[in-house]
Coordinates of C-alpha atoms and ligand atoms in Angstrom, one line a residue:
M1 CA 99.2 115.9 -9.5
A2 CA 98.6 117.6 -6.2
T3 CA 102.1 118.2 -4.2
G4 CA 105.3 119.4 -6.3
S5 CA 107.5 117.3 -8.3
L6 CA 111.2 117.0 -7.2
T7 CA 113.4 116.6 -10.1
I8 CA 116.3 115.0 -9.9
D9 CA 118.5 115.2 -12.9
L10 CA 120.9 112.1 -11.7
D11 CA 123.5 112.7 -15.6
A12 CA 124.0 115.8 -14.3
L13 CA 125.2 114.6 -10.5
A14 CA 127.6 112.2 -12.7
R15 CA 128.7 114.7 -14.3
N16 CA 129.3 117.4 -11.3
W17 CA 131.9 113.6 -9.9
T18 CA 133.7 113.9 -12.8
A19 CA 134.8 117.2 -13.0
L20 CA 135.0 117.3 -9.5
D21 CA 137.3 114.1 -10.2
R22 CA 139.3 115.5 -12.6
A23 CA 139.9 119.0 -10.0
S24 CA 141.3 116.8 -8.4
G25 CA 143.9 116.2 -10.0
P26 CA 145.9 112.7 -11.1
G27 CA 146.6 110.1 -8.6
V28 CA 143.5 111.8 -5.6
E29 CA 140.9 109.5 -5.0
T30 CA 137.7 111.8 -5.1
G31 CA 134.7 110.4 -2.7
A32 CA 131.0 111.3 -2.5
V33 CA 129.3 112.8 0.3
V34 CA 126.1 111.9 1.1
K35 CA 125.1 113.1 4.1
A36 CA 122.1 114.1 5.0
D37 CA 119.9 112.5 2.5
G38 CA 122.2 112.9 -0.4
Y39 CA 121.7 116.4 0.7
G40 CA 118.2 116.3 0.6
L41 CA 118.1 114.3 -2.6
G42 CA 117.9 110.7 -2.1
A43 CA 120.8 109.0 -0.8
A44 CA 120.0 105.8 -2.4
H45 CA 119.8 107.1 -5.8
V46 CA 122.4 109.6 -5.4
A47 CA 124.6 107.2 -4.5
R48 CA 124.2 104.4 -6.3
T49 CA 124.6 106.9 -9.2
L50 CA 128.0 108.7 -8.3
A51 CA 129.2 104.5 -8.0
R52 CA 128.2 104.4 -11.2
A53 CA 130.5 107.5 -11.8
G54 CA 133.7 106.1 -10.2
A55 CA 133.6 106.7 -6.5
R56 CA 134.5 104.1 -3.8
R57 CA 134.3 106.0 -0.8
F58 CA 131.3 107.8 0.6
F59 CA 130.9 110.1 3.5
V60 CA 128.5 110.2 6.1
A61 CA 127.7 112.2 9.1
V62 CA 126.1 109.6 11.5
A63 CA 126.1 105.0 11.6
E64 CA 122.5 105.2 10.2
E65 CA 122.7 107.3 7.6
G66 CA 126.0 105.3 7.0
A67 CA 123.5 102.0 7.0
A68 CA 121.2 102.9 4.7
I69 CA 123.9 103.7 2.2
R70 CA 125.2 100.3 2.5
E71 CA 122.3 99.0 1.4
A72 CA 122.0 100.6 -1.9
L73 CA 125.5 99.8 -3.1
G74 CA 125.8 96.7 -1.4
R75 CA 129.9 95.3 0.0
G76 CA 132.6 96.6 -1.7
P77 CA 132.8 100.4 -0.8
E78 CA 133.5 102.3 1.7
I79 CA 131.7 104.0 3.8
C80 CA 133.5 106.6 5.9
V81 CA 131.4 107.9 9.6
F82 CA 132.5 111.7 10.3
G83 CA 131.0 111.5 14.0
G84 CA 133.2 107.9 14.5
H85 CA 132.4 105.4 16.7
M86 CA 129.8 106.9 18.7
A87 CA 127.7 104.9 21.9
G88 CA 125.6 102.4 21.1
D89 CA 126.7 102.1 17.3
T90 CA 129.4 99.3 17.7
D91 CA 127.1 96.5 16.5
M92 CA 126.2 99.2 13.2
I93 CA 129.2 99.7 12.5
G94 CA 130.8 96.0 12.9
D95 CA 127.9 94.2 11.0
L96 CA 128.1 97.3 7.9
D97 CA 131.4 97.3 7.8
L98 CA 131.3 101.1 8.3
I99 CA 134.5 103.1 8.8
P100 CA 134.1 105.2 11.8
M101 CA 136.4 108.9 11.8
L102 CA 137.4 108.9 15.1
N103 CA 137.8 112.2 16.5
S104 CA 139.0 111.9 20.0
V105 CA 140.4 109.3 22.8
E106 CA 137.4 108.4 24.6
Q107 CA 136.7 107.5 20.6
L108 CA 139.5 105.6 20.3
T109 CA 139.3 103.2 23.3
R110 CA 136.0 102.8 22.3
H111 CA 136.8 101.6 18.9
F112 CA 139.9 99.1 19.6
E113 CA 138.1 98.1 22.6
A114 CA 134.5 96.9 21.1
L115 CA 136.3 96.2 18.0
P116 CA 139.5 95.0 18.1
G117 CA 141.6 95.0 14.1
H118 CA 138.3 97.3 12.6
P119 CA 138.9 100.0 9.8
F120 CA 139.1 103.5 11.0
G121 CA 140.4 106.6 10.7
I122 CA 141.6 109.4 12.3
Q123 CA 139.8 113.0 12.0
L124 CA 141.7 115.7 13.3
D125 CA 140.9 119.3 14.0
T126 CA 143.7 121.7 12.0
G127 CA 141.7 124.9 14.4
M128 CA 137.3 123.9 13.1
N129 CA 137.2 123.6 16.6
R130 CA 133.9 121.3 16.0
L131 CA 135.7 117.1 15.6
G132 CA 138.1 115.7 16.1
M133 CA 141.9 115.2 17.9
E134 CA 143.3 118.5 18.8
P135 CA 147.4 118.5 18.3
A136 CA 147.9 117.1 21.8
E137 CA 145.7 114.5 22.0
W138 CA 147.1 113.1 18.5
A139 CA 150.6 113.7 19.9
A140 CA 149.9 111.2 22.8
V141 CA 148.5 108.8 21.0
R142 CA 149.3 108.8 17.5
D143 CA 152.2 105.9 18.0
I144 CA 149.6 103.7 19.0
A145 CA 146.8 104.7 16.6
L146 CA 149.2 104.3 13.3
A147 CA 150.6 100.9 14.9
A148 CA 146.7 100.1 14.1
G149 CA 147.3 101.1 10.6
P150 CA 144.6 103.5 10.2
R151 CA 142.9 103.6 6.8
L152 CA 142.2 107.5 6.7
L153 CA 143.3 111.0 8.3
M154 CA 141.8 113.6 8.0
S155 CA 140.6 116.8 8.9
H156 CA 138.1 120.1 8.0
L157 CA 138.4 123.6 6.5
A158 CA 136.2 126.5 8.4
C159 CA 136.6 128.7 5.6
A160 CA 137.6 127.2 2.0
D161 CA 134.6 128.8 0.4
E162 CA 134.7 132.4 2.3
D163 CA 138.4 133.2 3.0
T164 CA 139.2 136.9 4.3
T165 CA 142.2 135.9 6.8
G166 CA 144.4 133.2 5.5
F167 CA 143.5 131.1 7.9
N168 CA 143.3 128.1 4.9
G169 CA 146.9 128.0 5.0
K170 CA 147.1 127.8 8.5
Q171 CA 144.6 124.9 8.9
L172 CA 147.0 123.7 5.3
A173 CA 150.2 123.9 7.7
T174 CA 148.4 122.3 11.2
F175 CA 147.1 119.5 8.9
R176 CA 150.5 118.5 7.8
E177 CA 152.3 118.9 10.5
M178 CA 150.1 116.4 12.4
T179 CA 150.2 114.1 9.6
E180 CA 154.1 114.2 7.8
G181 CA 155.4 110.8 8.1
C182 CA 152.3 108.6 9.1
G183 CA 152.1 107.0 5.9
V184 CA 148.5 106.7 5.8
P185 CA 146.3 108.2 3.3
R186 CA 145.3 111.8 3.7
S187 CA 142.3 114.8 3.3
L188 CA 141.5 118.3 4.0
S189 CA 139.1 119.0 1.3
A190 CA 135.3 119.0 0.8
T191 CA 134.0 120.9 -2.6
G192 CA 135.6 124.7 -1.4
G193 CA 139.3 122.8 -0.8
I194 CA 138.9 121.6 -4.3
L195 CA 138.8 125.0 -5.3
L196 CA 142.0 125.4 -3.7
G197 CA 144.5 123.7 -5.4
P198 CA 146.2 121.1 -5.7
E199 CA 148.6 121.4 -2.5
Y200 CA 145.1 121.0 -0.6
H201 CA 144.2 117.8 -2.3
F202 CA 145.6 115.2 -0.9
D203 CA 145.4 111.5 -1.0
V204 CA 141.4 111.5 -1.2
T205 CA 138.7 114.7 -1.4
R206 CA 135.7 114.8 -0.2
P207 CA 133.2 116.4 -2.3
G208 CA 129.4 117.6 -1.4
I209 CA 127.9 120.6 -2.0
G210 CA 129.3 120.6 -5.3
L211 CA 127.8 116.8 -6.3
Y212 CA 124.6 119.1 -5.4
G213 CA 124.9 121.8 -8.1
A214 CA 125.4 124.4 -6.1
R215 CA 128.3 127.1 -5.1
P216 CA 131.0 127.7 -4.3
F217 CA 131.8 125.3 -7.3
A218 CA 130.9 128.1 -9.2
D219 CA 130.8 125.1 -13.0
A220 CA 128.5 122.7 -11.5
A221 CA 125.6 121.7 -14.0
P222 CA 122.1 122.1 -12.2
V223 CA 120.4 119.0 -10.4
V224 CA 117.8 120.5 -8.9
T225 CA 113.9 121.3 -10.4
L226 CA 111.2 122.1 -8.1
S227 CA 108.4 122.5 -10.2
L228 CA 105.0 123.6 -7.6
P229 CA 101.1 122.8 -9.1
V230 CA 98.8 125.1 -9.3
I231 CA 95.3 124.9 -7.2
Q232 CA 93.9 127.4 -8.3
A233 CA 93.5 131.4 -9.6
R234 CA 91.7 134.1 -9.1
E235 CA 91.6 138.3 -10.1
V236 CA 92.5 140.4 -7.0
E237 CA 91.3 143.7 -6.7
P238 CA 92.7 146.8 -5.6
G239 CA 92.3 147.3 -1.8
E240 CA 92.0 143.1 -1.6
A241 CA 94.8 141.4 0.0
V242 CA 96.2 137.9 0.0
G243 CA 97.3 135.8 2.3
Y244 CA 97.9 135.3 6.5
G245 CA 98.3 138.5 7.9
C246 CA 96.8 140.3 5.4
T247 CA 100.8 141.2 4.8
W248 CA 100.1 141.7 0.9
V249 CA 97.2 144.1 -0.5
A250 CA 96.7 144.6 -4.1
G251 CA 97.6 148.2 -5.5
D252 CA 96.3 147.3 -8.5
R253 CA 94.3 144.1 -10.4
R254 CA 96.1 141.6 -10.4
R255 CA 95.8 137.7 -11.2
V256 CA 97.1 135.7 -8.4
A257 CA 98.0 131.8 -8.6
T258 CA 97.7 130.1 -5.5
V259 CA 100.2 126.8 -5.9
A260 CA 100.6 123.6 -3.6
G261 CA 104.2 123.6 -1.4
G262 CA 104.7 125.8 1.7
Y263 CA 107.2 125.9 4.9
A264 CA 106.3 121.9 5.2
D265 CA 107.5 121.2 2.3
G266 CA 110.9 123.2 2.9
I267 CA 110.4 126.3 1.0
L268 CA 111.4 128.8 3.9
R269 CA 108.5 131.1 5.1
Y270 CA 111.2 134.5 5.0
L271 CA 109.8 134.4 1.5
T272 CA 107.1 135.9 1.9
N273 CA 106.8 139.2 -0.3
R274 CA 110.1 138.1 -1.4
G275 CA 110.8 135.5 -3.4
T276 CA 109.2 134.3 -6.8
L277 CA 108.4 131.2 -9.0
W278 CA 108.8 131.4 -12.7
A279 CA 106.5 130.1 -15.2
D280 CA 109.2 129.0 -18.1
G281 CA 111.2 132.1 -18.0
H282 CA 108.6 134.8 -16.6
P283 CA 109.1 135.8 -13.1
C284 CA 105.5 135.4 -10.8
P285 CA 106.8 137.1 -7.2
I286 CA 105.3 135.6 -4.3
L287 CA 102.4 137.9 -3.0
G288 CA 102.0 137.5 1.2
R289 CA 102.6 134.6 3.5
V290 CA 104.1 131.6 2.8
S291 CA 102.3 129.5 4.7
M292 CA 102.4 125.9 5.2
D293 CA 101.0 124.2 2.2
L294 CA 100.5 126.9 -0.3
I295 CA 101.9 129.9 -1.5
T296 CA 100.4 132.4 -3.8
A297 CA 101.9 134.7 -6.6
D298 CA 101.5 137.2 -9.1
I299 CA 100.4 135.6 -12.8
T300 CA 99.5 138.7 -13.6
G301 CA 100.2 138.9 -17.6
L302 CA 101.3 135.3 -18.1
P303 CA 100.5 134.5 -21.3
R304 CA 98.2 131.6 -20.5
M305 CA 97.4 129.6 -17.0
P306 CA 100.4 128.2 -16.3
D307 CA 99.5 124.4 -14.6
A308 CA 102.7 124.7 -12.5
L309 CA 105.5 127.5 -11.2
D310 CA 108.8 126.5 -10.6
L311 CA 110.6 127.8 -7.7
I312 CA 114.1 126.0 -8.8
G313 CA 114.8 125.5 -12.2
P314 CA 116.1 127.0 -15.4
D315 CA 115.1 130.8 -14.5
Q316 CA 116.4 130.2 -10.6
S317 CA 119.2 128.3 -9.1
V318 CA 119.2 127.2 -5.6
D319 CA 122.0 129.6 -5.0
D320 CA 119.9 132.2 -6.3
V321 CA 116.9 130.6 -3.4
A322 CA 119.2 130.8 -1.3
D323 CA 120.6 134.2 -2.1
I324 CA 117.2 135.3 -1.3
A325 CA 115.8 134.0 1.5
Q326 CA 119.8 135.0 2.8
T327 CA 120.8 131.0 3.3
I328 CA 123.1 128.9 1.7
G329 CA 122.4 126.4 -0.8
Y330 CA 123.1 123.7 1.7
E331 CA 120.4 125.0 3.6
V332 CA 117.9 125.2 0.9
L333 CA 119.0 121.6 -0.6
T334 CA 118.5 119.9 2.9
S335 CA 115.2 121.3 4.0
L336 CA 113.9 120.7 0.9
G337 CA 110.2 118.1 2.2
A338 CA 109.1 114.8 2.2
R339 CA 105.6 114.9 0.7
Y340 CA 107.8 116.1 -3.3
A341 CA 106.9 113.8 -5.6
R342 CA 110.5 112.6 -6.0
H343 CA 111.2 112.0 -10.3
Y344 CA 115.2 110.7 -11.6
T345 CA 115.6 111.3 -15.1
G346 CA 118.9 110.3 -16.2
G347 CA 121.3 107.6 -14.7
T348 CA 121.0 103.8 -15.9
G349 CA 118.9 102.0 -14.1
P350 CA 117.4 101.7 -10.7
Ligands
LIG1 C1 129.7 118.1 4.6 C2 130.8 117.8 4.8 C3 131.9 117.6 3.6 C4 131.5 118.0 2.4 O1 131.4 119.4 2.1 P1 131.3 120.4 0.9 O2 130.8 121.8 1.5 O3 129.4 119.7 0.7 O4 131.3 119.7 0.1 C5 133.4 117.1 3.9 N1 133.9 117.0 4.7 C6 133.5 117.0 5.9 C7 133.3 116.7 7.4 C8 131.4 117.2 5.6 O5 130.8 117.2 7.7

């Protein structure tokens, strides 16, 4: 084993979807957000697993991602594109039966002219100022849009997992005002919104991060294990340094392991002299800089020489790593590089 090994527990993924489906409540359809290669875990495996668990509507960021999901799932499931109908996407949207969430009058016009009769949804901006039609813009085209029968009216919460100013309530009220009486299925909530309670659920929920086992879904089953093989180990004497820039110097005699994995694999360089790798419950602090392909860690006192050290696993969650690296689980997962051997466990077949 020369590269790091990323193990993805598809049963845990399916259990997380089922739990969020239950949390979404009866009569609410639970979709699945599989953008960014299924949050770095492999969009095809993830989408097939979630389809088997019961998801019938998938969300991606851009049309190209939708193409990969359509290939994995075949005809049937709905694939919605948050980025809407962008210039140049018409063939892909038409041929692969993707559903663009139209974000502006410009996109609405493009869609109606290029693919008349083709399904679409509408994304509304309720205060995040990122994507979607603002209230005045929506008011201007609402009748035309509704006459064409949109599949979904959606918006996105800015502060679902960290609301300190009551912003969720404002967005909820705005969303209601913009969509009440339209007679079209509505969707407001990602993982964080599902946890806010039923008034945020509407007809369709859109969980992403919770499926993959990270905050804000505190009860999520862990999905990912990341294990880095030990290439070499050595004794380091007092006064000797380790790694680029000699940023760590031994105060006493230490045993240091060098593992395969570095920032080219998405292991954030900020973990330099801060992060910890784990060997079956034993912490092995990272010593010196995280380099492109290698990390050095303290294995002094381990009962035996480890074959590999874990960055993510039973001893340290995705969120633990995110906290140490001063980031969020989303970034830890979607940074995972292409060099790992990916192993999928559970699931029922390819
Ligand atoms: C990414 C995204 C989601 C999923 O969000 P999570 O916080 O990962 O559950 C839902 N809706 C939109 C518009 C998104 O961009």
